[in-house]
Each structure stands twice: as structure tokens, then as C-alpha cells.
XYZ file of C-alpha atoms in Angstrom:
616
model
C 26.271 -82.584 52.223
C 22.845 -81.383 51.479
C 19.911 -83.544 51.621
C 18.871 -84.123 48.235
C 21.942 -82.582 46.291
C 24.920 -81.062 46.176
C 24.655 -80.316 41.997
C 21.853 -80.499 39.902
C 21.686 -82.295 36.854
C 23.034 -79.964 34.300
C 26.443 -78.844 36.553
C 28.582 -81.416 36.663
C 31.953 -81.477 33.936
C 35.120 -82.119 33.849
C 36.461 -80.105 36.441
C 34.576 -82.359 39.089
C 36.240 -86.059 37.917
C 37.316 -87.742 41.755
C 34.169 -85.774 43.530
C 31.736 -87.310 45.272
C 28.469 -85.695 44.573
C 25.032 -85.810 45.134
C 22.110 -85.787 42.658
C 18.147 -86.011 42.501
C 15.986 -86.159 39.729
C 13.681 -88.581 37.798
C 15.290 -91.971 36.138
C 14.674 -90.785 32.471
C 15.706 -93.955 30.960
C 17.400 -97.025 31.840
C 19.894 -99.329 29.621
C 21.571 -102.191 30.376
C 24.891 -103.270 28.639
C 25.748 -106.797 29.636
C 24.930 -106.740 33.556
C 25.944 -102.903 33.622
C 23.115 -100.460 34.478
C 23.275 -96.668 32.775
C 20.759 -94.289 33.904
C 19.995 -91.257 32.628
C 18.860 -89.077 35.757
C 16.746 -85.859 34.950
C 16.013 -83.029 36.396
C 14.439 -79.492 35.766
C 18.221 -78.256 34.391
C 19.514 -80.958 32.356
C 20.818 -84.779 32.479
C 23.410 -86.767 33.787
C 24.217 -90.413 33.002
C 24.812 -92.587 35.725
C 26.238 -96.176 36.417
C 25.976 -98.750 38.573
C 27.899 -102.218 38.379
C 28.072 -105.171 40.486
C 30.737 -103.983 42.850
C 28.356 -101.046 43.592
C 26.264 -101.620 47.236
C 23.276 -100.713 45.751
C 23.799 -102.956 42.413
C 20.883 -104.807 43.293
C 18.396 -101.886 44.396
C 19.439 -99.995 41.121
C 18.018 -103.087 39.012
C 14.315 -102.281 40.463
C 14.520 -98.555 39.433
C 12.041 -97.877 36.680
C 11.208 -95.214 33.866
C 9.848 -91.838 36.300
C 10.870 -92.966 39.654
C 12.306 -90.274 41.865
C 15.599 -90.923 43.433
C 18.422 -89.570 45.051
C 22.337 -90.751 44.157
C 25.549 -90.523 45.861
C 28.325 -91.029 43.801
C 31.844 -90.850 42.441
C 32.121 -88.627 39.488
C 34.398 -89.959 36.655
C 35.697 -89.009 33.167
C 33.855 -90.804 29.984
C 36.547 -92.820 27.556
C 37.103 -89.960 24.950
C 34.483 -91.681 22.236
C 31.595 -92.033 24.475
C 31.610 -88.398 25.416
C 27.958 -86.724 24.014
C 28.661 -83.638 23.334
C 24.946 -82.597 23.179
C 24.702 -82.278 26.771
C 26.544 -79.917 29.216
C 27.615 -83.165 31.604
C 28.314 -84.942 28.350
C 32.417 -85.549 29.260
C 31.386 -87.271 32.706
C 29.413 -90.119 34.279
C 28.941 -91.046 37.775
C 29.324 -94.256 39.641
C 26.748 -94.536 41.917
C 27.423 -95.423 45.678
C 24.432 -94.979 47.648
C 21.011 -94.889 46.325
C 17.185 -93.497 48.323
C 14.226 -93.862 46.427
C 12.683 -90.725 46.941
C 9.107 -91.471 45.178
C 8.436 -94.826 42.762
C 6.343 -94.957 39.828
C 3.660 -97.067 38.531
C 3.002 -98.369 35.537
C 3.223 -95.328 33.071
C -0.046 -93.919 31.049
C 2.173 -91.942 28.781
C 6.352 -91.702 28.291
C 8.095 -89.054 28.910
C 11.106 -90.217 27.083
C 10.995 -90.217 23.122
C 8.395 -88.259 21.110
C 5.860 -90.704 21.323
C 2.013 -88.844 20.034
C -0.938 -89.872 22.955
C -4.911 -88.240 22.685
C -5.211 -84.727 23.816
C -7.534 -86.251 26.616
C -4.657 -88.346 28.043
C -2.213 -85.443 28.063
C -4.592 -83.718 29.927
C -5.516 -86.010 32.580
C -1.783 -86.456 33.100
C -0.621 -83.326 32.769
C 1.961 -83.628 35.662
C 3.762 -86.622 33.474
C 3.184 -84.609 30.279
C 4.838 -81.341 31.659
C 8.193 -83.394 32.394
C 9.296 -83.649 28.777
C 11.610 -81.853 27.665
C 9.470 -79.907 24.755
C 7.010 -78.832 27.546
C 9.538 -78.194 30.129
C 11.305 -76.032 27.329
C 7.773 -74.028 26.254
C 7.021 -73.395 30.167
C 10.415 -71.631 30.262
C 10.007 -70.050 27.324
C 6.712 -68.354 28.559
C 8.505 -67.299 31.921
C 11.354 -65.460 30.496
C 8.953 -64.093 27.935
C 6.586 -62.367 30.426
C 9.819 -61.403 32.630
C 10.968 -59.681 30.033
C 7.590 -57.734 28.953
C 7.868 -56.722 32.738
C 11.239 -55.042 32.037
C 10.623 -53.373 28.687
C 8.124 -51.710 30.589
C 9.098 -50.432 33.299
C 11.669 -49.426 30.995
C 8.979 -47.634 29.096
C 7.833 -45.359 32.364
C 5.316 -47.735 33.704
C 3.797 -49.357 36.697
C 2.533 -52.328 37.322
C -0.919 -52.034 38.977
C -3.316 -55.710 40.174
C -7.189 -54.913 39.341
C -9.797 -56.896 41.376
C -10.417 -60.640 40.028
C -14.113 -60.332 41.261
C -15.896 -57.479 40.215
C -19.594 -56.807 38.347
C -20.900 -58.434 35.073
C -20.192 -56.004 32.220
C -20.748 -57.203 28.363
C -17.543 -57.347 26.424
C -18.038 -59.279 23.698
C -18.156 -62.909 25.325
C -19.949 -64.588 28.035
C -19.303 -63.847 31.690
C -18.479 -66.491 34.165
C -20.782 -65.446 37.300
C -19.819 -65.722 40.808
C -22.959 -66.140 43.189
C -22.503 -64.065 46.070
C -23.076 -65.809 49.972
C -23.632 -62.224 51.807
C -26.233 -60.673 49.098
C -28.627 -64.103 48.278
C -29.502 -63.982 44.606
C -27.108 -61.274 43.321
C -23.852 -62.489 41.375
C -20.549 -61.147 40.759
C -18.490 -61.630 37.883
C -15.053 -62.456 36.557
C -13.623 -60.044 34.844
C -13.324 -60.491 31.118
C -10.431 -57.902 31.020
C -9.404 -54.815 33.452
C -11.105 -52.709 30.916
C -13.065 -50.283 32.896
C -11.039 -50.632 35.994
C -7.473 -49.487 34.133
C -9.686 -46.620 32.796
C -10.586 -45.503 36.508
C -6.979 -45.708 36.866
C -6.693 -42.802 34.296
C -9.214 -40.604 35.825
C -7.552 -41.239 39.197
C -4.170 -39.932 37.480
C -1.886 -42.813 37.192
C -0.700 -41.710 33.715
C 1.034 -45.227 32.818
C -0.205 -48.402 33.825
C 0.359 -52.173 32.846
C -0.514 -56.105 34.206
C 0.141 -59.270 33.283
C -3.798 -59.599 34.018
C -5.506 -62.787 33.804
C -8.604 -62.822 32.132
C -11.921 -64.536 31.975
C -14.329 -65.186 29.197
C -16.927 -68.213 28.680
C -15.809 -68.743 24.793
C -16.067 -71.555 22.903
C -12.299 -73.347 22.371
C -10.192 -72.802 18.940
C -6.759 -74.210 18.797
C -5.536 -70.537 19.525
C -7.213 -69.599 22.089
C -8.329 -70.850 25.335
C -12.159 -71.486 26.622
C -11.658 -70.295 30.344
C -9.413 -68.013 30.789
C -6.008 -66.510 29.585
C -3.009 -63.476 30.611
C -2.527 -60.121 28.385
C 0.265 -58.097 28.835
C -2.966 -54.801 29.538
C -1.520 -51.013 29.387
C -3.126 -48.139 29.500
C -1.834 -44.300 29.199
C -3.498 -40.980 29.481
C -2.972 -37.863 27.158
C -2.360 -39.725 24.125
C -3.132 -40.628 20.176
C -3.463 -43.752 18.874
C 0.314 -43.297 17.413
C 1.568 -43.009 20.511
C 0.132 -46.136 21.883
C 1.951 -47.419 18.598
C 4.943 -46.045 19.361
C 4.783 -47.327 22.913
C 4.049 -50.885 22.361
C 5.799 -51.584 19.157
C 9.716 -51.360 20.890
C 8.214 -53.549 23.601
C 6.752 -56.592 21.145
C 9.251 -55.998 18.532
C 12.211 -56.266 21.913
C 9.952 -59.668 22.967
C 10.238 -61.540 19.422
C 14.009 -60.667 18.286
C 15.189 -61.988 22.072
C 13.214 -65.223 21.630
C 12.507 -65.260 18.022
C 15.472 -67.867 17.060
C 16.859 -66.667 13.475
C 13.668 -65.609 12.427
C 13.222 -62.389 11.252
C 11.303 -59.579 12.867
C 9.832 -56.577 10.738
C 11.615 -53.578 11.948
C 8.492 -51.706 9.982
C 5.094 -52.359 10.859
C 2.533 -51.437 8.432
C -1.016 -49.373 8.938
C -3.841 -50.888 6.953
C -7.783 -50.000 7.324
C -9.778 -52.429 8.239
C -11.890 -52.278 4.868
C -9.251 -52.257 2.176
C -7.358 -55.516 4.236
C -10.667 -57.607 4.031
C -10.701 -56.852 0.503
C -7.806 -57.912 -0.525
C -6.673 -60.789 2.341
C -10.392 -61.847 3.436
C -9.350 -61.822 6.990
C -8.538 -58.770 9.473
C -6.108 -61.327 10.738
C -3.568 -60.512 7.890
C -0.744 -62.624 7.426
C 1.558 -60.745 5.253
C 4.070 -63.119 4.587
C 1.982 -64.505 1.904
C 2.000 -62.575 -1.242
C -1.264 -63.427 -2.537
C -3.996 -60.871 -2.598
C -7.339 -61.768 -3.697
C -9.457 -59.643 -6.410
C -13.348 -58.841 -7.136
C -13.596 -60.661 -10.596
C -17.732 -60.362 -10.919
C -17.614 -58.699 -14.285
C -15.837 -61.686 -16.089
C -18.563 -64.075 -14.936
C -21.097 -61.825 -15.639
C -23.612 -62.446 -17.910
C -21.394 -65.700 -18.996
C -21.358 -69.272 -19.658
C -20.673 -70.480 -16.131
C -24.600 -70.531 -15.379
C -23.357 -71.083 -11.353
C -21.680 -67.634 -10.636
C -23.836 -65.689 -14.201
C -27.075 -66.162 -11.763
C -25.651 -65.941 -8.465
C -24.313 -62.326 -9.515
C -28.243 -61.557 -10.438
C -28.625 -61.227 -6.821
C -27.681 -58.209 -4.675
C -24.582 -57.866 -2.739
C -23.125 -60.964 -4.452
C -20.063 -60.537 -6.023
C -16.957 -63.286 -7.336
C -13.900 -63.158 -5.553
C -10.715 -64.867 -7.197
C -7.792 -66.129 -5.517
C -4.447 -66.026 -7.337
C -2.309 -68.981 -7.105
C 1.438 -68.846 -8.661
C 3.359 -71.876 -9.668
C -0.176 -73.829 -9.093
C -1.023 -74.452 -12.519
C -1.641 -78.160 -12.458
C -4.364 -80.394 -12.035
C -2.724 -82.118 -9.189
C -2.994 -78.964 -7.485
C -5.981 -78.024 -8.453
C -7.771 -80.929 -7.485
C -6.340 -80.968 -4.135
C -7.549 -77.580 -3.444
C -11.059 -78.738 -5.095
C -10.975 -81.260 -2.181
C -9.911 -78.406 0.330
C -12.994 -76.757 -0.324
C -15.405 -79.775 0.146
C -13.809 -80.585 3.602
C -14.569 -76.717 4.474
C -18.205 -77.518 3.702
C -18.139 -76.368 0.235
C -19.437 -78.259 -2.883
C -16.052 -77.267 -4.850
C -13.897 -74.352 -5.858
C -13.917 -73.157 -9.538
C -10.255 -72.960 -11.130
C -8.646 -72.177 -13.889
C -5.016 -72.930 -14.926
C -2.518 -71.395 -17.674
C -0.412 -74.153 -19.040
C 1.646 -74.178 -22.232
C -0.819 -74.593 -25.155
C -0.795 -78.627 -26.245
C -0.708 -79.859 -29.946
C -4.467 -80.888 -29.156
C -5.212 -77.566 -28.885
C -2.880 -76.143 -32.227
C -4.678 -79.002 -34.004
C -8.323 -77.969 -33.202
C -7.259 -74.481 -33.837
C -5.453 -75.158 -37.525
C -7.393 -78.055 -38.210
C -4.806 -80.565 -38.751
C -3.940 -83.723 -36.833
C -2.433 -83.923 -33.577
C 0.793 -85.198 -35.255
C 1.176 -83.025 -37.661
C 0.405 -80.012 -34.602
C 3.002 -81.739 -33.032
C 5.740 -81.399 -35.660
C 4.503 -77.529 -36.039
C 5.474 -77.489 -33.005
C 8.811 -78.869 -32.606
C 9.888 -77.031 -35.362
C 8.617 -73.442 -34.468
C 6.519 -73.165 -37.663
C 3.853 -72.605 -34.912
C 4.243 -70.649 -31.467
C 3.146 -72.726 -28.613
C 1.780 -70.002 -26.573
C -0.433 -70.711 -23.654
C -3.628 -71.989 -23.141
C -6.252 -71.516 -19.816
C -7.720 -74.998 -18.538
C -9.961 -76.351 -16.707
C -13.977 -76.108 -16.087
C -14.437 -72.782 -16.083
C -12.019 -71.784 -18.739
C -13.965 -74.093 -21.142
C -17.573 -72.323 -20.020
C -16.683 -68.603 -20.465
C -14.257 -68.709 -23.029
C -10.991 -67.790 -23.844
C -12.061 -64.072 -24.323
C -13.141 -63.577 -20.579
C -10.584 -66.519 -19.288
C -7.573 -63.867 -20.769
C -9.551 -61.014 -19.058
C -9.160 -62.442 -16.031
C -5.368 -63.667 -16.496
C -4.323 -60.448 -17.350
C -6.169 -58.586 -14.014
C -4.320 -61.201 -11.890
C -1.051 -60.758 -13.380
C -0.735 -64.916 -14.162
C 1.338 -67.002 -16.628
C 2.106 -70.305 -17.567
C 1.935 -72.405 -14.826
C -0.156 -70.329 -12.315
C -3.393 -70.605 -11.481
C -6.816 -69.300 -9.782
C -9.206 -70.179 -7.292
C -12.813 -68.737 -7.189
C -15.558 -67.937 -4.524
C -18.635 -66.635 -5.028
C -21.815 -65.446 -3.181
C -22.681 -62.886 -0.606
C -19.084 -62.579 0.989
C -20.075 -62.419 4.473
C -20.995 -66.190 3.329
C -17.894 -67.755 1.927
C -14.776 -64.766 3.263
C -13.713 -67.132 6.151
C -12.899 -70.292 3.449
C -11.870 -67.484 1.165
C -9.133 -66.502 3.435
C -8.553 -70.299 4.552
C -7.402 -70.793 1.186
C -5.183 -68.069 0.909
C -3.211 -69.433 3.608
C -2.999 -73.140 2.466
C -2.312 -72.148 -1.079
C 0.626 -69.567 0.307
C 1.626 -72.495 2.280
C 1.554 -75.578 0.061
C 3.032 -73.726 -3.201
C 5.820 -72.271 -0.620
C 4.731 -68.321 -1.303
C 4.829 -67.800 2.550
C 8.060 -66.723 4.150
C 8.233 -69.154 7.398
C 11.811 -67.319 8.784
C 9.469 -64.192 9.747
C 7.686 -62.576 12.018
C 5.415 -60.025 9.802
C 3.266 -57.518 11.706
C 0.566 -55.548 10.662
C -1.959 -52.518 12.384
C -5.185 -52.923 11.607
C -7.081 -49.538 11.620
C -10.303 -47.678 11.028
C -12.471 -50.446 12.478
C -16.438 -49.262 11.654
C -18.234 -48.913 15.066
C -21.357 -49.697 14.098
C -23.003 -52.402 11.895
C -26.213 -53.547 10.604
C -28.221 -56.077 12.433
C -29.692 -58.040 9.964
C -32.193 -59.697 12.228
C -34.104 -56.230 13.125
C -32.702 -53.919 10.515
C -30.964 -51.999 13.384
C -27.788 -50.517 14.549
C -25.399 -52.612 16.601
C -21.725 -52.426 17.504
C -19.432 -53.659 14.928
C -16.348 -53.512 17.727
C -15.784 -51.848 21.144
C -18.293 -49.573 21.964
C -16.131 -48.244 24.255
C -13.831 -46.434 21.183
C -13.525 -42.788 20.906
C -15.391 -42.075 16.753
C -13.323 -40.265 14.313
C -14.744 -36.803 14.265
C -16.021 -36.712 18.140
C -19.987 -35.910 18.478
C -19.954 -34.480 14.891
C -19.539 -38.192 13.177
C -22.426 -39.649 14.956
C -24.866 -36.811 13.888
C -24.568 -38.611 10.324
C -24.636 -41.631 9.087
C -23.171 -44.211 11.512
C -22.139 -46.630 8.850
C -19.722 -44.587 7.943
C -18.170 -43.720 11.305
C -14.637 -45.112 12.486
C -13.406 -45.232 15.456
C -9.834 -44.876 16.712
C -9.105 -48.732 17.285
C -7.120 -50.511 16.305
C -5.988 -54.745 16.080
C -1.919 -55.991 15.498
C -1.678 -58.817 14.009
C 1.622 -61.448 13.264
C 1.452 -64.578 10.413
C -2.397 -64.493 10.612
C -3.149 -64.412 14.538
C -4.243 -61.156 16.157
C -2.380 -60.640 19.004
C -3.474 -57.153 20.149
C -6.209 -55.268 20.184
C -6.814 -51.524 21.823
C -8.301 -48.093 21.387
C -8.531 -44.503 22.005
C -11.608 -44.549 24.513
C -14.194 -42.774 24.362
C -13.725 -40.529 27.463
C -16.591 -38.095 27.217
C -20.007 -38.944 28.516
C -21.839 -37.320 26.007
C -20.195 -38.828 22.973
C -20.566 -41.932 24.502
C -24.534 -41.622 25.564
C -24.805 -40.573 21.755
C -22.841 -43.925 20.328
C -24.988 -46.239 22.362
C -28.575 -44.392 21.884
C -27.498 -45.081 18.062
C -27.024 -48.518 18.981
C -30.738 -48.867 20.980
C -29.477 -47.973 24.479
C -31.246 -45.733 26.381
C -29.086 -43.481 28.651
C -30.204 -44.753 31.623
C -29.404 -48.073 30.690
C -25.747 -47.296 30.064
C -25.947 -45.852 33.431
C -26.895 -48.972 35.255
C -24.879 -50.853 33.085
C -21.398 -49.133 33.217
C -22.375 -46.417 36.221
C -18.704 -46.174 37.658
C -17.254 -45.585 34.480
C -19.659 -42.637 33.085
C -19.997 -41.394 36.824
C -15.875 -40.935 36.823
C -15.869 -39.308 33.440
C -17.807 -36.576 35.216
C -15.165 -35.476 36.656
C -12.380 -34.569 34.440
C -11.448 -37.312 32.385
C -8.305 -37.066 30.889
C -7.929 -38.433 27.038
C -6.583 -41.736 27.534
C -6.094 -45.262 25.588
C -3.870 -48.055 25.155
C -4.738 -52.104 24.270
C -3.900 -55.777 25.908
C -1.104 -58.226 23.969
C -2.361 -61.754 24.388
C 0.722 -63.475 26.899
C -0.523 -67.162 25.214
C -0.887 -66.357 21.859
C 2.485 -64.699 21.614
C 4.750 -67.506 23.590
C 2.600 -70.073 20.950
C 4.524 -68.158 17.591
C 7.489 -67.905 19.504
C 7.605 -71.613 20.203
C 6.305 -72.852 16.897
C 3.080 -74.147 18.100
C -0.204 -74.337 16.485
C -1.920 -74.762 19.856
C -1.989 -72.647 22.705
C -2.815 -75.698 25.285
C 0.947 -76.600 24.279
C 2.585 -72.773 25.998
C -0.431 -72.866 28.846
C 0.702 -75.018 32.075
C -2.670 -76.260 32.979
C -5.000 -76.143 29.773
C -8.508 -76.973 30.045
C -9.675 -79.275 26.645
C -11.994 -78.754 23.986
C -15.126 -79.389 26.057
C -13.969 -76.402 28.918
C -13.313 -79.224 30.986
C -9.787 -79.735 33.519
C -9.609 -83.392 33.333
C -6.547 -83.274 35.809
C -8.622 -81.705 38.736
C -12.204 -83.263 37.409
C -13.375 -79.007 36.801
C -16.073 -78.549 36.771
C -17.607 -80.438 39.404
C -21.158 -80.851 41.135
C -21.261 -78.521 44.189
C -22.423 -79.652 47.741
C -25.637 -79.630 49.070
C -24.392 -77.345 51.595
C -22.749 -75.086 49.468
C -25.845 -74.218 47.793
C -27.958 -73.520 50.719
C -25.209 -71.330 51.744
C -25.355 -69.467 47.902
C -29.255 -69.803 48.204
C -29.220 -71.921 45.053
C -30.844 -74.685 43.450
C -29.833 -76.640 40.600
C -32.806 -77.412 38.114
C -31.697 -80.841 36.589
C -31.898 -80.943 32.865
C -34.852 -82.371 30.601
């Protein structure tokens, strides 16, 4: 018999009543029924219960075994009386009486269970991370992410590609975040870098003819931490593919992602259509180029109701340039209740309040003020139908700019009785990010979002350049590295207006792709960055072994990078990627398992040439 096992602990049925057998695993819980010990023994496949009596030779070991201790089992298996069988386990019809028992590695005293569904700090999960890995939810996301990148592997070599490793230290290049450096021993006082994506290296491959190339790359950016996305570092399914337009990259990557989410999307539903939206007319309406389009609601520009009205609050903010009012409709949230709570929404965001308005069936208070009778003679109006109810708009607002404007705005939103709407107002670079917060909890609470789907969306026409309001110059809006609309010809007018072929996907509000047609000719590219205050020959030194290779017959290429993390997190239901990454750093950028990062010796630094300047 084998040393450890002869089954693991998800094989044994039926069939195998009289063997004896062989198990290892971890004691997953313990119960004892009147001097007879059950023991539920885990391992990486499953469970099996097993017993021990006192006419078993190890009766009196088995009573030391604890929660977590490793241990190995002989044993006889046997049937389970037909109304103990659990049938929510594949061993569930047998048991096994144990024989012979090794402990193979005891446990202390627990800092957190692995049984049950117990909650414990972040910061203890962390530090533990071995003990928090073993239960079953973890176990089940860890597998989850394995068969998910196994089978992005196979869709695309199914598509025609490769897979191709780029170097993991290489030279600082700016891509949008902060580099982690890597001081070199052999060249005192020069640094390498880790590479915040194969970006220029997958574009080499182009030039060198590989025509289709992907990675499961690993990736490294200094970023500050967000519950979806890591501070350190991260894997992208990155692809890349020469002689192409941006639909093709579409058309490549969509069977691939769409495959991905109906094999391990449960009974959700995955949009067979995905939908092209600029990158303007989204932010308009959803306040986020994140779109989630499983919630209905679309906010509108509703400046001219407010201007020049009552509500003193938005009348003078609107006397201001670029300000405008921003309303965001809220069906079947035309109560107070509601409206308060979203009121209270706002303030936790920072806010002072949110302005509302709700429609509500009109009440004899109102009749009576309007006919000038009493309240009970409204009400018997009323309840007869002498008098139509109707509908009345309530709430601050409503009562400040009247009913004239308050039916305006109805009416634009498409509301009724029992709906309501939220307003924002200022410059909108100011409040879009609560704006769109909003959105999503209103969807969400009123029960507008669809939560059985998976709803994708392209993201197009990103500007390249924007205004930098601290010097009144041009800057890059997104990757400077993205072929314009029009070629050289769009740059020789007014960059604001210039698009470039990029492009974002994004699924039920997280982006989970992002890519381009690059921007392959040297020319066009020493153009976009002189527009954006870089000399030429500081694109050279910065990015000389890209512009260098595009001297030498580049061929049109593009493709984009499918975040590995982000997409295992929707698939299993998680609202934080620490929960689908095996070994997560925390919120601080700190691994609290391996004590990362730590204070180097003092001979590593003399080796580095390096000193560390303590701080003030």
C-alpha cells in the first residue's frame, strides 16, 4: 500500500464497503457521540467521515487529534445505516473504521477556523493565509482561477496563437503608474525595472513577424490598493496581432471571453451581443466609462430647469462656467424612506446632501390648499371622484422651483407616481464619480439591475489628448501609444478633438480590458508626443527600441490585455480580488505572511552601492 494513501478523500463509495484503505488529509472537525469519535478527514478533493470506537487500537490516540492536524488512517471501509447517508458529499453512503492511525503534522492552537463561515480581520487572513486557503470557499476560488486561465490557454491556441514569455526585468518606461525599480549590482547606480505590462516588448514581437502572440503575463505596477485591483502586481491574459483593425481584435477576443464566462458563469447569462459605445456619449449618460449596463438608469443634463430658479444652490452654481445639473432617475423610489437613505448616501461620499424630488399620488392636503376647502371635505372629494387625485412632486426642491419646472423635469425623465430623482450639480469633473456611485446603489437597492448577467460593453473613441489644467497644456488623456483617427492629418488640427483607435471592455461596472491599434509609424508618433511637450529626442531616449524597430518596416499591428484577477473575481461572485489571488498583499502593499517588504542587509547594499537615508 502506498505511503500516505491508497484513495483520496473524495473516492471512496459504495463499491469499496469490506476494503481496507488508506487516507490522509487534515481532521476538519471532530464529534463525539457518547464515547464514539467521528472525524471528518479533508483533503484537497473532498471529505470522508471517519470512526473510531473503543475496540479500535488507536481509540485512545484518536481522542488527542485536534481541529487541522495532519494525519494518516488505515481503515476498514463500511456502509452508513440508510438514514445517516449525506447525500451532499460524493463518500456520503460510507464511513470508515479506523485501524491504524500516524500523525503526520499536529496543530496548535488555531488563530482562525477553517471549519464554518466564521468572519476574522483582513489582517489575520493575511498573516495566515496558509490556514485561510484550506477552506473550502478559497480552495473552490483557487480552482476556479486554474481552470479559468487553462482554458483562456486553449481558446487560444484555438484562435491561431502562441504563447510567447517576455523578460520580467527590463527598463523603466511610463505607463500610467509607478514603476517598481530594480537596482542593478554590475552597473552601480543604474536601475532596472519591472515591467508594468509586455507592452513594448509584444510590439517588437510584431516587427520581428510573429503575427499572433499571447501570455498569461504577470504584471507590475506601484498603485495604490482598491478592492478590485491589486497594489503589487497582477496576470492579463496580453495578445497582440499584426495586420489588423480594431474589429478584428474584437472579433478575436470576444469568442475567447464570451467561451470563458458561459463555461464558468453558473446560470448566469452571458450577452451573446456586445455593444460599441464612444467614450463621450457613455460618460454622459452612465457617469462612468466603466458602464454597467444591467442597470437601466441613464442620467440627464437638467441645468435649464434650475436655471434662473428658486433653488438659490444650483440657480448660482449654474452662473459659473462649465457647471451644469445632472439628474439621476430613480423608478419605484418615490418615498421618503428612500429618499432619505440616499440623502445619507451622499453625505458618507463626502457630500453635504443630494437634492430629490418624488411623484406621489396628490394628498387631500394638497386638493384642499388647491380648492380651498378643508382637508375633510378634500378627502370626501376624493373618495367619491368628484375630484381627480392626480399626482403631486415632493420634496425640497419641488417646493423651491415650483410645480411648473418640477413637471418639466418629470416629463424629460419619463417618471410617474412613485418614482423619483436624484440631483448633482457643479463642474462634473467634481461630483461624476458619486454621480455614477449612485447610479449603481439606486439600480441596486430599488432591484433595476439584472444580477443573473454578465453584460458587456466596448468602450470606443477614447480622446488622446487632454487639457492640463495646472499649465494650460496638452497631456495624454490615454495611451499615447494609440494609433489617432485620421493618421498625421488629425494631429495637424485641433488635438482635442482627436480619437484614437482604443478601446476599454467592460462587464457589470469593472473594466476588464483595455487595448489599441498602435501607433506604428514613427512620425505620427514623434507628432502625438511633440503635441503633448515631448521633444523628439526625448521619446528617443525614452522608448529608443521601440521607435528604432519601427524603422524598419513595421507592420500595422494591435491587440489589448484581459485582467486574469478581475475576471475569476465576477465569475466567483466576489467583490474583492484578494479573495481569487493566492497570496494577496493588504491594503498597505504589505505581505504580512512573508513580513514583504523588509529592511535589506548591510551587505546587500554595499553590494547595490546604496544607502538608505532614514526618514525625518
Amino acid at each position: 500500500m502506498h505511503a500516505y494513501r491508497s484513495h483520496t478523500c473524495a473516492e471512496l463509495n459504495k463499491s469499496n464497503v469490506g476494503e481496507t484503505v488508506r487516507l490522509s488529509g487534515w481532521v476538519h472537525r471532530v464529534r463525539d457521540h457518547g464515547g464514539i469519535l467521528f472525524i471528518d478527514l479533508r483533503d484537497h478533493y473532498g471529505v470522508t467521515q471517519v470512526l473510531c470506537d473503543p475496540d479500535s487500537p488507536v481509540f485512545a490516540e484518536m481522542e488527542k487529534v485536534r481541529a487541522e492536524w495532519c494525519i494518516r488512517i488505515d481503515g476498514n471501509v463500511k456502509a452508513r445505516d440508510e438514514d445517516l447517508v449525506n447525500p451532499k458529499i460524493p463518500t456520503g453512503e460510507v464511513e470508515v473504521f479506523v485501524r491504524d492511525l500516524e500523525v503526520l503534522g499536529a496543530a496548535e492552537e488555531l488563530p482562525l477556523m477553517v471549519f464554518g463561515d466564521q468572519e476574522y480581520p483582513e489582517e489575520t487572513r493575511l498573516k495566515y493565509r496558509f490556514l485561510d486557503l484550506r477552506r473550502e470557499v478559497m480552495q473552490e476560488n483557487m480552482k476556479l482561477r486554474s481552470d479559468v486561465v487553462t482554458s483562456m490557454r486553449k481558446r487560444m491556441w484555438d484562435q491561431g496563437f502562441r504563447e510567447y514569455q517576455t523578460p520580467i526585468i527590463t527598463a523603466s518606461s511610463p505607463e500610467g503608474a509607478r514603476d517598481f525599480l530594480v537596482p542593478s549590482r554590475l552597473h552601480p547606480g543604474k536601475f532596472y525595472a519591472l515591467p508594468q505590462a509586455p507592452q513594448q516588448f509584444k510590439q517588437l514581437m510584431m516587427v520581428a513577424g510573429f503575427d499572433k502572440y499571447f501570455q498569461i503575463a504577470p504584471c507590475f505596477r506601484d498603485e495604490d490598493p482598491r478592492a478590485d485591483r491589486s497594489p503589487t502586481d497582477f496576470y492579463q491574459l496580453d495578445m497582440e496581432m499584426s495586420f489588423v483593425t480594431q474589429q478584428d481584435v474584437f472579433d478575436t477576443i470576444e469568442p475567447v471571453l464570451r467561451g470563458v464566462f458561459e463555461e464558468f458563469g453558473g446560470d448566469r447569462k452571458v450577452d451573446q451581443t456586445w455593444e460599441q459605445i464612444s467614450y463621450a456619449v457613455f460618460c454622459l449618460k452612465k457617469k462612468t466609462d466603466k458602464p454597467d449596463l444591467r442597470n437601466p438608469i441613464k442620467m440627464q443634463i437638467v441645468s435649464e430647469h434650475f436655471r434662473g430658479s428658486g433653488f438659490a444652490i444650483f440657480a448660482k452654481l449654474l452662473e459659473q462656467d462649465g457647471t451644469e445639473i445632472r439628474a439621476i432617475p430613480a423608478p419605484k423610489g418615490g418615498s421618503r424612506k428612500f429618499c432619505d437613505r440616499m440623502n445619507k448616501f451622499a453625505q458618507q461620499e463626502g457630500l453635504p446632501g443630494m437634492g430629490y424630488i418624488f411623484w406621489r399620488e396628490k394628498t387631500a392636503d394638497a386638493v384642499a390648499q388647491e380648492l380651498g376647502i378643508t382637508v375633510k371635505e378634500a378627502q370626501a372629494k376624493l373618495k367619491s371622484g368628484e375630484v381627480e387625485g392626480g399626482m403631486e412632486a415632493a420634496g425640497p426642491l419641488a417646493k423651491n422651483i415650483g410645480p411648473e419646472r418640477t413637471e418639466a423635469i418629470r416629463q424629460q425623465l419619463g417618471l410617474n407616481v412613485g418614482d423619483a430623482a436624484f440631483f448633482l450639480g457643479g463642474k462634473p469633473k467634481a461630483f461624476e464619480g458619486v454621480a455614477g456611485r449612485a447610479r449603481t446603489t439606486i439600480g441596486d437597492e430599488l432591484g433595476l439591475t439584472d444580477q443573473n448577467r454578465f453584460a458587456f460593453a466596448w468602450i470606443v473613441d477614447f480622446p488622446i489628448f487632454q487639457l492640463d489644467e495646472e499649465n494650460g497644456g496638452l497631456d495624454f488623456d490615454h495611451n499615447p501609444f494609440s494609433m489617432p483617427q485620421g493618421g498625421l492629418d488629425a494631429l495637424l488640427g485641433d488635438p482635442l478633438h482627436v480619437k484614437g483607435f482604443q478601446y476599454d471592455l467592460a462587464c457589470n461596472g469593472y473594466e476588464l480590458l483595455s487595448g489599441a491599434i498602435r501607433n506604428h509609424q514613427p512620425e505620427i508618433m514623434f507628432k502625438a508626443f511633440e503635441l503633448a511637450g515631448y521633444g523628439k529626442n526625448e521619446v528617443i531616449k525614452r522608448f529608443g527600441g521601440m521607435v528604432n524597430a519601427f524603422q524598419y518596416g513595421a507592420p500595422p499591428h494591435g491587440g489589448c490585455a484581459a485582467g486574469v484577477d478581475r475576471i475569476v473575481m465576477l465569475l466567483a461572485d466576489q467583490e474583492n480580488i484578494r479573495e481569487v489571488v493566492m497570496f494577496p498583499m493588504n491594503q498597505r502593499a504589505e505581505d504580512l505572511m512573508m513580513n514583504a517588504p523588509s529592511e535589506p542587509l548591510n551587505e546587500q547594499l554595499r553590494e547595490l552601492h546604496l544607502r538608505v537615508i532614514p526618514q525625518e
